[in-house]
Coordinates of C-alpha atoms and ligand atoms in Angstrom, one line a residue:
X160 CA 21.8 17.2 0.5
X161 CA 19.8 18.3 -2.8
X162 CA 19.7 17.1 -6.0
X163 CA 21.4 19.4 -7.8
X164 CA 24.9 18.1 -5.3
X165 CA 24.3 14.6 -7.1
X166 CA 26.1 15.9 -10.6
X167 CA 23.1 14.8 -12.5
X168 CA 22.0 16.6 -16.0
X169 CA 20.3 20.3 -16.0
X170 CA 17.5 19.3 -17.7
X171 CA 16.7 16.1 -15.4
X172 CA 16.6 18.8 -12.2
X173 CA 14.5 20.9 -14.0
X174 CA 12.0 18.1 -14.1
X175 CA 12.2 17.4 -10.0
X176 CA 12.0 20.7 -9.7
X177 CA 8.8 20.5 -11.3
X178 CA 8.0 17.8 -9.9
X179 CA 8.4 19.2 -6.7
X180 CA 11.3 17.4 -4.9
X181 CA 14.5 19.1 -4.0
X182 CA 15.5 16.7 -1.8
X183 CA 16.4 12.8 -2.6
X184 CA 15.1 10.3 -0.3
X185 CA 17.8 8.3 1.6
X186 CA 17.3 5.9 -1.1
X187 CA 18.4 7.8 -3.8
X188 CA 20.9 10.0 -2.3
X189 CA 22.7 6.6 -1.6
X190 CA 22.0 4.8 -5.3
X191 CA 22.4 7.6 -7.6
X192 CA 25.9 8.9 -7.5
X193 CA 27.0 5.2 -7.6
X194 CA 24.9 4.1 -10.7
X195 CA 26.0 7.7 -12.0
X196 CA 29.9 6.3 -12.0
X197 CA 28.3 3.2 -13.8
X198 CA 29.0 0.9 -10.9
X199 CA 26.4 -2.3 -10.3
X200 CA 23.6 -1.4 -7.4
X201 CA 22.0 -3.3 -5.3
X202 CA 19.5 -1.8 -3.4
X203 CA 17.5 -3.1 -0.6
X204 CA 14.4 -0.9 0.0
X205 CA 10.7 -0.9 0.3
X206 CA 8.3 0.6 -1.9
X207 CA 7.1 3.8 -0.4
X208 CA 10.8 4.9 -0.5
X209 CA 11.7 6.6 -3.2
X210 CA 13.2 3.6 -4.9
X211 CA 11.6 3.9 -8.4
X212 CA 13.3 7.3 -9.1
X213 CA 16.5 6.0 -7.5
X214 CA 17.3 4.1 -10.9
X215 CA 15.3 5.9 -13.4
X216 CA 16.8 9.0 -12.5
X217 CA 20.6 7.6 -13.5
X218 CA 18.9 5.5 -16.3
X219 CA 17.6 9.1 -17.8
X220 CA 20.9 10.7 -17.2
X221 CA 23.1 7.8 -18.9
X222 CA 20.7 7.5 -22.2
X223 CA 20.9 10.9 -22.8
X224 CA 23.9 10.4 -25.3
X225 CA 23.0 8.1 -27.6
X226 CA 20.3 6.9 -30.1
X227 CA 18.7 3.8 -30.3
X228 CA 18.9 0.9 -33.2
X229 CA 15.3 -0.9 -34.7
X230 CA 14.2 -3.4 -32.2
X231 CA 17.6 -3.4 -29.9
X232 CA 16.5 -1.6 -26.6
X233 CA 18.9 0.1 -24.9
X234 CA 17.9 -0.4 -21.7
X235 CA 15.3 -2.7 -20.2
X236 CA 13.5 -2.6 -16.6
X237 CA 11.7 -5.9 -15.3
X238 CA 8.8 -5.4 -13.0
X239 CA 6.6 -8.2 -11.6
X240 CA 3.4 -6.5 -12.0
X241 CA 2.3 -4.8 -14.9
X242 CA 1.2 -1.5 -12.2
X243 CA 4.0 -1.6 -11.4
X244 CA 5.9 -1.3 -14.6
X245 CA 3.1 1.4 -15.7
X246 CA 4.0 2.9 -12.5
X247 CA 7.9 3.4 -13.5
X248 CA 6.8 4.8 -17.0
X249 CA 4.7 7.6 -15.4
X250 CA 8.5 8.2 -13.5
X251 CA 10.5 8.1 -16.8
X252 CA 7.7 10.2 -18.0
X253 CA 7.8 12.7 -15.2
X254 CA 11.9 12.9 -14.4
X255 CA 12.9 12.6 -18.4
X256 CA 10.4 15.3 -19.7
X257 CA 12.7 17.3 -21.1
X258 CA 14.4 14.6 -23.1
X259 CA 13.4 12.9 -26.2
X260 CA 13.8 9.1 -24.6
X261 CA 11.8 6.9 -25.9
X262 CA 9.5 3.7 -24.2
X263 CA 7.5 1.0 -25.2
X264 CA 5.6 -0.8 -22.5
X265 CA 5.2 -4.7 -23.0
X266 CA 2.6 -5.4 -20.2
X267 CA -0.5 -7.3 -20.7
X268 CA -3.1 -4.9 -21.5
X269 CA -1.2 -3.0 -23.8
X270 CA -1.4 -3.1 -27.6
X271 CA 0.9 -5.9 -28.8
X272 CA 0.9 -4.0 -32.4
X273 CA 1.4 -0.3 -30.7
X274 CA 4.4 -1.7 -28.7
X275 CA 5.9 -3.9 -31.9
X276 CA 5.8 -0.8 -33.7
X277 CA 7.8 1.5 -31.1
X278 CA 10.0 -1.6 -30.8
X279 CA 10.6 -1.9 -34.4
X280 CA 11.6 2.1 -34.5
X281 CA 14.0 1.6 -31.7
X282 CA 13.6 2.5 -28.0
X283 CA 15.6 3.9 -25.4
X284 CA 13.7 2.6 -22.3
X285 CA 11.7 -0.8 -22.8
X286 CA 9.8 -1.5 -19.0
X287 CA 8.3 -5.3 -19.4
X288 CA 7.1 -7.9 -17.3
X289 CA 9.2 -10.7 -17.7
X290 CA 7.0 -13.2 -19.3
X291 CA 5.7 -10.7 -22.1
X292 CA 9.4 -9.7 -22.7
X293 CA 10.5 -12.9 -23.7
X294 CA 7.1 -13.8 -25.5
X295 CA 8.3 -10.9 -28.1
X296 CA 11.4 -12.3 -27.6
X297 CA 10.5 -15.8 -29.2
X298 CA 8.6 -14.2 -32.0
X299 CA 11.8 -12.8 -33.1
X300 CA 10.6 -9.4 -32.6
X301 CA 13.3 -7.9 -30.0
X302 CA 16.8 -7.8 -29.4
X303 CA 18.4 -7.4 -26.4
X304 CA 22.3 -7.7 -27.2
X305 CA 22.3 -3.7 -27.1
X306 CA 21.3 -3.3 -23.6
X307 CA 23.7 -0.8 -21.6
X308 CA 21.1 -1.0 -18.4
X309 CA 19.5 -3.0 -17.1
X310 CA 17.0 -2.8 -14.3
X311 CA 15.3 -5.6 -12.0
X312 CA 12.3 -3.7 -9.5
X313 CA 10.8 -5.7 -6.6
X314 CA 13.3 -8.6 -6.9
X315 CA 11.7 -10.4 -4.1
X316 CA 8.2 -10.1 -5.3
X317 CA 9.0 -11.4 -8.5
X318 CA 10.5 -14.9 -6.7
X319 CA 6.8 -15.1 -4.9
X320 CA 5.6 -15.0 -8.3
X321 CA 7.7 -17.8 -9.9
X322 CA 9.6 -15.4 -12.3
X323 CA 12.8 -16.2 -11.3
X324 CA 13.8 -18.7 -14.2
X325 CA 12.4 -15.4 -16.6
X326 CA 14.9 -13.4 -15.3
X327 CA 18.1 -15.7 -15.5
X328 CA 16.6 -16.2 -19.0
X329 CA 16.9 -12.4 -19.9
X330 CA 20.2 -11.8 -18.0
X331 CA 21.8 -14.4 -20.0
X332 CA 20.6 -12.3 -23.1
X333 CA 22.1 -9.3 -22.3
X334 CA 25.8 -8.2 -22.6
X335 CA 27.9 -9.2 -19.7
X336 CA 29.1 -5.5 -20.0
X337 CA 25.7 -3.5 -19.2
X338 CA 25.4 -2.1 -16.0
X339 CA 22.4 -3.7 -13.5
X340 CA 20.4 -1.9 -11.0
X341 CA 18.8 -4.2 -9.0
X342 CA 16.1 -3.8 -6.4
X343 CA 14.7 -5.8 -3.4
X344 CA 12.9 -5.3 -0.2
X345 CA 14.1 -8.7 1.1
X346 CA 17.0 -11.4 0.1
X347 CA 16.0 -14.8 0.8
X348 CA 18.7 -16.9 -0.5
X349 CA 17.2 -17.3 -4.2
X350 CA 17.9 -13.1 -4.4
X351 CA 21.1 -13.5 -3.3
X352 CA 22.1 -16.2 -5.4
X353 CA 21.1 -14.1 -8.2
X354 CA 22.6 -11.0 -7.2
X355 CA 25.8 -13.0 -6.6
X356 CA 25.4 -14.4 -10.6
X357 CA 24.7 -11.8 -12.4
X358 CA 25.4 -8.4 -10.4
X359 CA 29.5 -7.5 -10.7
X360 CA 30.7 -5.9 -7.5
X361 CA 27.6 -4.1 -6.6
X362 CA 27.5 -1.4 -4.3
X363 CA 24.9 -2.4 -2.2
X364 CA 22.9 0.2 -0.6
X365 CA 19.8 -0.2 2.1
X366 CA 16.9 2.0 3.5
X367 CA 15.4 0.2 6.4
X368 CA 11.7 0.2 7.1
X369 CA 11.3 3.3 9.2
X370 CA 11.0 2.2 12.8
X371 CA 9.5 5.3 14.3
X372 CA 6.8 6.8 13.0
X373 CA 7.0 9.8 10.9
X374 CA 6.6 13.5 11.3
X375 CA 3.9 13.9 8.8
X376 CA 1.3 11.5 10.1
X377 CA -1.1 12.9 12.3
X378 CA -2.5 10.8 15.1
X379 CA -4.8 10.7 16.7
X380 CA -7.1 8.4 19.0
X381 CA -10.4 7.8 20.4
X382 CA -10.8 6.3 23.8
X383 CA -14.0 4.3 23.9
X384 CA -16.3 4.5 26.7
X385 CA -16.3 0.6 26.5
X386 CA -15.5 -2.3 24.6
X387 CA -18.7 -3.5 22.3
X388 CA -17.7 -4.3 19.3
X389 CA -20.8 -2.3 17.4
X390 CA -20.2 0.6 18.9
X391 CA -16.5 0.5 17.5
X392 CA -18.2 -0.2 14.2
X393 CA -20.3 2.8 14.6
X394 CA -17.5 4.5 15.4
X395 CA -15.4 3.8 12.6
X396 CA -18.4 4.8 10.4
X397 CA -18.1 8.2 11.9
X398 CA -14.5 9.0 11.7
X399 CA -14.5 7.3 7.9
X400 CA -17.6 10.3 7.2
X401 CA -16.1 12.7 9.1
X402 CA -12.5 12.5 7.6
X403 CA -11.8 13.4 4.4
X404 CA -10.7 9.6 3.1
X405 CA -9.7 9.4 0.0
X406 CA -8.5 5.8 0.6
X407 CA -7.6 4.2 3.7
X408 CA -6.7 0.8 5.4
X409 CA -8.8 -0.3 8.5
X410 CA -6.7 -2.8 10.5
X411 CA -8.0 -5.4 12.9
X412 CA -6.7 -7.6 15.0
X413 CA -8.2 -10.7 14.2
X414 CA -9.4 -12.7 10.6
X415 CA -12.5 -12.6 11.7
X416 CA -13.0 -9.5 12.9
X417 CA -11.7 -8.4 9.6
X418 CA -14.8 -10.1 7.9
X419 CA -17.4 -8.4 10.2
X420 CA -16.0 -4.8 9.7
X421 CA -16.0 -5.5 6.0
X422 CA -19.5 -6.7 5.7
X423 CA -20.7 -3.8 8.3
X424 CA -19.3 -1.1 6.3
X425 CA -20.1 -2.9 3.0
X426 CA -24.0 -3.0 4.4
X427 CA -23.3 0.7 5.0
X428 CA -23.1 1.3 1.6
X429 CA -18.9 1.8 1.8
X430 CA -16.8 0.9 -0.5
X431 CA -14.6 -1.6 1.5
X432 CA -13.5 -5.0 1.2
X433 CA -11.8 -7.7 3.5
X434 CA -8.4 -8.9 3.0
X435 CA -6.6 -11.7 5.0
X436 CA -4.8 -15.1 4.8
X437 CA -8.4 -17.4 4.6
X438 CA -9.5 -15.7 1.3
X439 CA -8.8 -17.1 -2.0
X440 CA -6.0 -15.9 -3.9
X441 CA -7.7 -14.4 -7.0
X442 CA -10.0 -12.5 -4.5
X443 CA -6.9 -11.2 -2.6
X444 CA -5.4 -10.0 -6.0
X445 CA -8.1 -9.0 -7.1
X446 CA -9.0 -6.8 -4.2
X447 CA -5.6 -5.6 -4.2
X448 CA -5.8 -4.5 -7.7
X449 CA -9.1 -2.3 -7.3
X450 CA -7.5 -1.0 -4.3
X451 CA -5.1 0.6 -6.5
X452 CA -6.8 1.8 -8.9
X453 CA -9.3 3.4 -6.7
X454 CA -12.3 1.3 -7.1
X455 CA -12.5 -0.2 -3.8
X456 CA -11.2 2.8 -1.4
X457 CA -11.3 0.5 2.5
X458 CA -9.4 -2.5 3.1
X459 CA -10.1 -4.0 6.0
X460 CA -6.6 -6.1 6.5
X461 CA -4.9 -8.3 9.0
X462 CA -1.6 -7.8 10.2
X463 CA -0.2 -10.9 8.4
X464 CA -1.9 -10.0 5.5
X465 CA -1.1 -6.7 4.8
X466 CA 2.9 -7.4 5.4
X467 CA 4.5 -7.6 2.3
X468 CA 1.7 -5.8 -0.1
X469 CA 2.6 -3.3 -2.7
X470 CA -0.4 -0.7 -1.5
X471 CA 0.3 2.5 -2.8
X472 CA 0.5 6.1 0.0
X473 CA -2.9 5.8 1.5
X474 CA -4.7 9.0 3.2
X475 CA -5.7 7.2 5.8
X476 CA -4.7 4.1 8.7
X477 CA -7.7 3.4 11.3
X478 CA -6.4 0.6 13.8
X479 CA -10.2 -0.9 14.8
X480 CA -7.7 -2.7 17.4
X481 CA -5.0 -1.5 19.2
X482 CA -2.3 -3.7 17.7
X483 CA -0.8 -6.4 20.6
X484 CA 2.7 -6.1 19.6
X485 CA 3.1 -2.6 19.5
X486 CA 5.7 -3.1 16.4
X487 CA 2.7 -3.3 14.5
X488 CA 1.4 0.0 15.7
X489 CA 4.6 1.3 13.3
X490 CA 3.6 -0.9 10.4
X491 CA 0.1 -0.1 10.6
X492 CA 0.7 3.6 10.0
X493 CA 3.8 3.4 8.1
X494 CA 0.9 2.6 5.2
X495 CA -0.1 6.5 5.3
X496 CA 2.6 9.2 5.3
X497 CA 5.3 8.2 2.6
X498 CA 7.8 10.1 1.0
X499 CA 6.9 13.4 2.7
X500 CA 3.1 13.4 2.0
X501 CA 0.8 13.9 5.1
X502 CA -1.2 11.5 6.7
X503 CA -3.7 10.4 9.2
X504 CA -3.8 7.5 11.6
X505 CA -6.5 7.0 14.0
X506 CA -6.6 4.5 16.9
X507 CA -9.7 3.2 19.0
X508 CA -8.6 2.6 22.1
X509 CA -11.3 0.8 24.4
X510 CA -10.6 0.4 28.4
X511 CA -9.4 -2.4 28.4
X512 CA -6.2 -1.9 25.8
X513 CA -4.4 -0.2 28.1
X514 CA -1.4 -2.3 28.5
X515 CA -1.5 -2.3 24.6
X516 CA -1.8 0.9 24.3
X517 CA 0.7 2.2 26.6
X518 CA 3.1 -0.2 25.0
X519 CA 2.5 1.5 21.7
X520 CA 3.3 5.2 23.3
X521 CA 6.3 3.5 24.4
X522 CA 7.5 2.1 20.9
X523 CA 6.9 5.0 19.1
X524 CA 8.5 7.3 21.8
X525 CA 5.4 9.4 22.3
X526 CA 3.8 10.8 25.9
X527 CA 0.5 10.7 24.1
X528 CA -1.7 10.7 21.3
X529 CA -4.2 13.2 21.1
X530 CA -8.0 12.4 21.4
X531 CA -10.3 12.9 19.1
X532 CA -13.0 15.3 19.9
X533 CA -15.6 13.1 19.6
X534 CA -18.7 15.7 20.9
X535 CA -21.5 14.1 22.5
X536 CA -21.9 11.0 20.1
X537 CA -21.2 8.5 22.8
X538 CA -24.3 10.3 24.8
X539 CA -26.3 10.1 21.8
X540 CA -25.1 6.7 21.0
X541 CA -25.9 5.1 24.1
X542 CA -29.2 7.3 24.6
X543 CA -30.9 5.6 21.5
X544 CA -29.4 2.2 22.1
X545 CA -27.5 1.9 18.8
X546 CA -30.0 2.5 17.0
X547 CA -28.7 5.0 15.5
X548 CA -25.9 3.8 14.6
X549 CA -26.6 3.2 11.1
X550 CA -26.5 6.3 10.4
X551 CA -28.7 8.3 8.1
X552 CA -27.4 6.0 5.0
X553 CA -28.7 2.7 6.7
X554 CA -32.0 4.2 8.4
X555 CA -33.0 5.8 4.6
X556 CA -32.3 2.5 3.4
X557 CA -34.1 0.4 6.4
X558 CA -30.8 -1.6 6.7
X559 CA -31.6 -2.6 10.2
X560 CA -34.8 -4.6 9.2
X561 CA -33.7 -6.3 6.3
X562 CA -30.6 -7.9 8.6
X563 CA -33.0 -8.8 11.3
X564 CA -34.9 -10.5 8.0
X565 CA -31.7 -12.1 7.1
X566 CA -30.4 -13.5 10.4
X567 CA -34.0 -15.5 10.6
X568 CA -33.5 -13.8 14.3
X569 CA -37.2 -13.6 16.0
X570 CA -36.2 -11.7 18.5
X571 CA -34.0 -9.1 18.3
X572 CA -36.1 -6.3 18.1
X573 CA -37.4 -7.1 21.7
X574 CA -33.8 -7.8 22.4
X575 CA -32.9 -4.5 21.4
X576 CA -35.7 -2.3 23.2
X577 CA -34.9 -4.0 26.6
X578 CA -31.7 -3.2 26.1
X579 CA -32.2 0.4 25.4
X580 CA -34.3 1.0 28.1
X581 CA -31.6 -0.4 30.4
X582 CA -29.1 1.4 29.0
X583 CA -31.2 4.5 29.2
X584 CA -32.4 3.9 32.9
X585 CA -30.5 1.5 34.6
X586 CA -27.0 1.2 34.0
X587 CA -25.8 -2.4 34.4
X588 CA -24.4 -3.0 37.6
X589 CA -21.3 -5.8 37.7
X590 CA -21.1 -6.5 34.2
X591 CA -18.3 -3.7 33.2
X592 CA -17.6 -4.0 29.5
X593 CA -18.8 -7.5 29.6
X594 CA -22.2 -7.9 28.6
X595 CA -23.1 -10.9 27.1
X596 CA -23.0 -11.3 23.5
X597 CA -27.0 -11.5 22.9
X598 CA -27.1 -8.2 23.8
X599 CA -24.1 -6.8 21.8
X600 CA -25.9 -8.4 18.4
X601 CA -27.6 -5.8 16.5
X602 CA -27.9 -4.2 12.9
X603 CA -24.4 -3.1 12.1
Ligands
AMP806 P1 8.5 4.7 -4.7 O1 9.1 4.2 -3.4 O2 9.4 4.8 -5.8 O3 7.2 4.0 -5.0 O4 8.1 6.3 -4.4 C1 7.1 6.6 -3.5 C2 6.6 8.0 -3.7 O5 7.5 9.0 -3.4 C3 6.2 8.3 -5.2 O6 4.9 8.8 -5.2 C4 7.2 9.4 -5.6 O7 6.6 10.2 -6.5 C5 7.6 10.1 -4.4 N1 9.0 10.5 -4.3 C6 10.0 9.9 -4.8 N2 11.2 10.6 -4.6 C7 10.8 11.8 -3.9 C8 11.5 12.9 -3.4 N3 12.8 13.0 -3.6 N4 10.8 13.8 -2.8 C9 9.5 13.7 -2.7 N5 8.7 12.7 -3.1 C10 9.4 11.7 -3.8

């Protein structure tokens, strides 16, 4: 199916065009001819899935007849998140370019007076948060008995966030005639009670979370020689240089294992932070938010924490663990990839993750994974003892020292050179992968 088989306006497939799609997403090929006949839609899909143009694209096509009154919006879209709501202007902006809509964003961080203004003229589109919507809503400044659409995105999200009471509030306002779009990734029974109330004999369409793993994400792995922990850091460190990553999520197995990656890469001068269920809220949203705007470019995430999380397409997925359900594995890399763009997932897999690991190849229906070419940095790796594995960034810098400093450790320097002359002489005989943790502590 293309777009121009979904009867939608001339001018609004001359925008995708430009924008570069010809072919709607599952998501959209479902919603758009139903909100074209003006039916109700509920639609249960993910971000990452094409949802956003799903109901701006009909929005666009419907409000191009029409003008809009002073201060009566004729169509409104709630958002929980005020990236979010920017995020569906830059769509409006993109699919309606060749249309004279007009917007007025009421979003904290946006001129109240530049808004009240646009308001006051009249606008076609207004994309709020809910609480700022009705804030200009008690000051008398907006109307909303005129709206023909309107649109709730990231339903669910919005309940996490106590907004739910908002947007009874703001359906109650509207006509009982306007047409709603509605959009979840989940219904817990709140959702549904409010899609019962307010949506009229929705169609209700659903994208599942892709269970296999897509097409356009490479993948690729690196089988460790053996399981110490700093030489998976070093590791890391390497593929992060030697990858072109504009912004990526390192997963780990466990919290706290999340917390030494971080602070490893962080002492490595990266740009990375943690992210997981034992750090405080306003750190997590705060993380979250730099994420996105490209000021922090690693998260280091759990599992748990990094289900649910509105992260936007990320270049890259490194699995620091090989995930132990292999579900996961799908979750993980499902981060990278979406709607079409390409990808890159990278797995270390030590020795002994192979039950994992084959239990992964078997989920995602795959014989194998191809190995990274990783030259002879093992060799070298083990040949100076991990001392090199700060890299030229931490040697310039004399990380190595400064962290023996810190630790208040007297010895590890000995530590360290009795190891590397084992390693380089010797090799330790009956200890396989494990030696015991004195020896594995160093710099990184
Ligand atoms: P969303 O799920 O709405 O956050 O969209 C995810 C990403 O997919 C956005 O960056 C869109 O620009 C992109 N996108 C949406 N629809 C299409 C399409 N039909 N073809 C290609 N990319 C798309």
């Amino acid at each position: 199916m293309k777009f121009e088989d979904l009867g939608l306006e001339e001018n609004i497939l001359k925008a995708l065009t430009e924008a570069g799609y010809d072919t709607p997403t599952p998501i959209q090929a479902q919603a758009i001819p139903e909100a074209l006949k003006g039916r109700d839609v509920l639609g249960i899909a993910q971000t990452g899935t094409g949802k956003t143009a799903s109901f701006t694209i009909p929005l666009i096509h419907r409000l191009a007849q029409g003008r809009a009154k002073a201060r009566m919006p004729r169509s409104v879209v709630l958002a929980p998140t005020r990236e979010l709501a920017a995020q569906v202007s830059e769509s409006f902006e993109a699919y309606g370019k060749y249309h004279k809509l007009t917007m007025a964003l009421l979003i904290g961080g946006v001129s109240f007076a530049d808004q009240d203004a646009k308001l006051a003229r009249g606008v076609d589109v207004l994309i709020a948060t809910p609480g700022r919507l009705l804030d200009h809503y008690e000051r008398g400044k907006l109307l909303l008995s005129g709206v023909q659409v309107m649109v709730v995105d990231e339903a669910d999200r919005m309940l996490d966030m106590g907004f739910i009471p908002d947007i009874e509030k703001i359906f109650n306002l509207t006509p009982f005639t306007r047409q709603t779009l509605f959009f979840s990734a989940t219904m817990p029974p709140e959702i549904q009670r409010i899609t019962n109330q307010f949506l009229s004999a929705p169609a209700r369409v659903e994208v599942a979370r892709q269970s296999t793993t897509a097409e356009n994400i490479t993948q690729r792995v690196v089988h460790m020689p053996s399981g110490n922990d700093s030489l998976k850091r070093a590791t890391l460190r390497k593929l992060i240089r030697d990858t072109e990553v504009k912004n990526g999520i390192i997963f780990c197995n466990r919290k706290k294992n999340v917390d030494i990656v971080a602070k490893s890469l962080q002492k490595h001068d990266f740009n990375a932070r943690p992210i997981h269920g034992d750090l405080p809220q306003a750190y997590r949203t705060e993380t979250l938010q730099k994420f996105r705007d490209g000021e922090i470019s690693l998260l280091i995430a759990s599992d748990v924490a990094a289900r649910g999380l509105d992260i936007p397409d990320v270049s890259h997925v490194f699995n620091f663990d090989v995930p132990v359900n292999a579900e996961d594995y799908v979750h993980r890399i499902g981060r990278t990839g979406r709607a079409g763009r390409s990808g890159h997932a990278y797995m270390l897999v030590c020795p002994s993750d192979d039950k994992a690991y084959a239990a992964v190849l078997k989920t995602t229906g795959l014989e194998k994974i191809d190995p990274v070419d990783m030259g002879d940095f093992f060799d070298e790796e083990q040949k100076s003892g991990g001392k090199t594995r700060g890299g030229r960034n931490s040697r310039k810098s004399g990380d190595d020292k400064t962290h023996d400093q810190k630790s208040g450790d007297s010895k590890p320097s000995n530590e360290r050179r009795s190891r590397s002359h084992r390693e380089k002489d010797e090799p330790v005989v009956g200890l396989g992968d494990h030696v015991p943790a004195f020896l594995l502590r160093d710099a990184s």
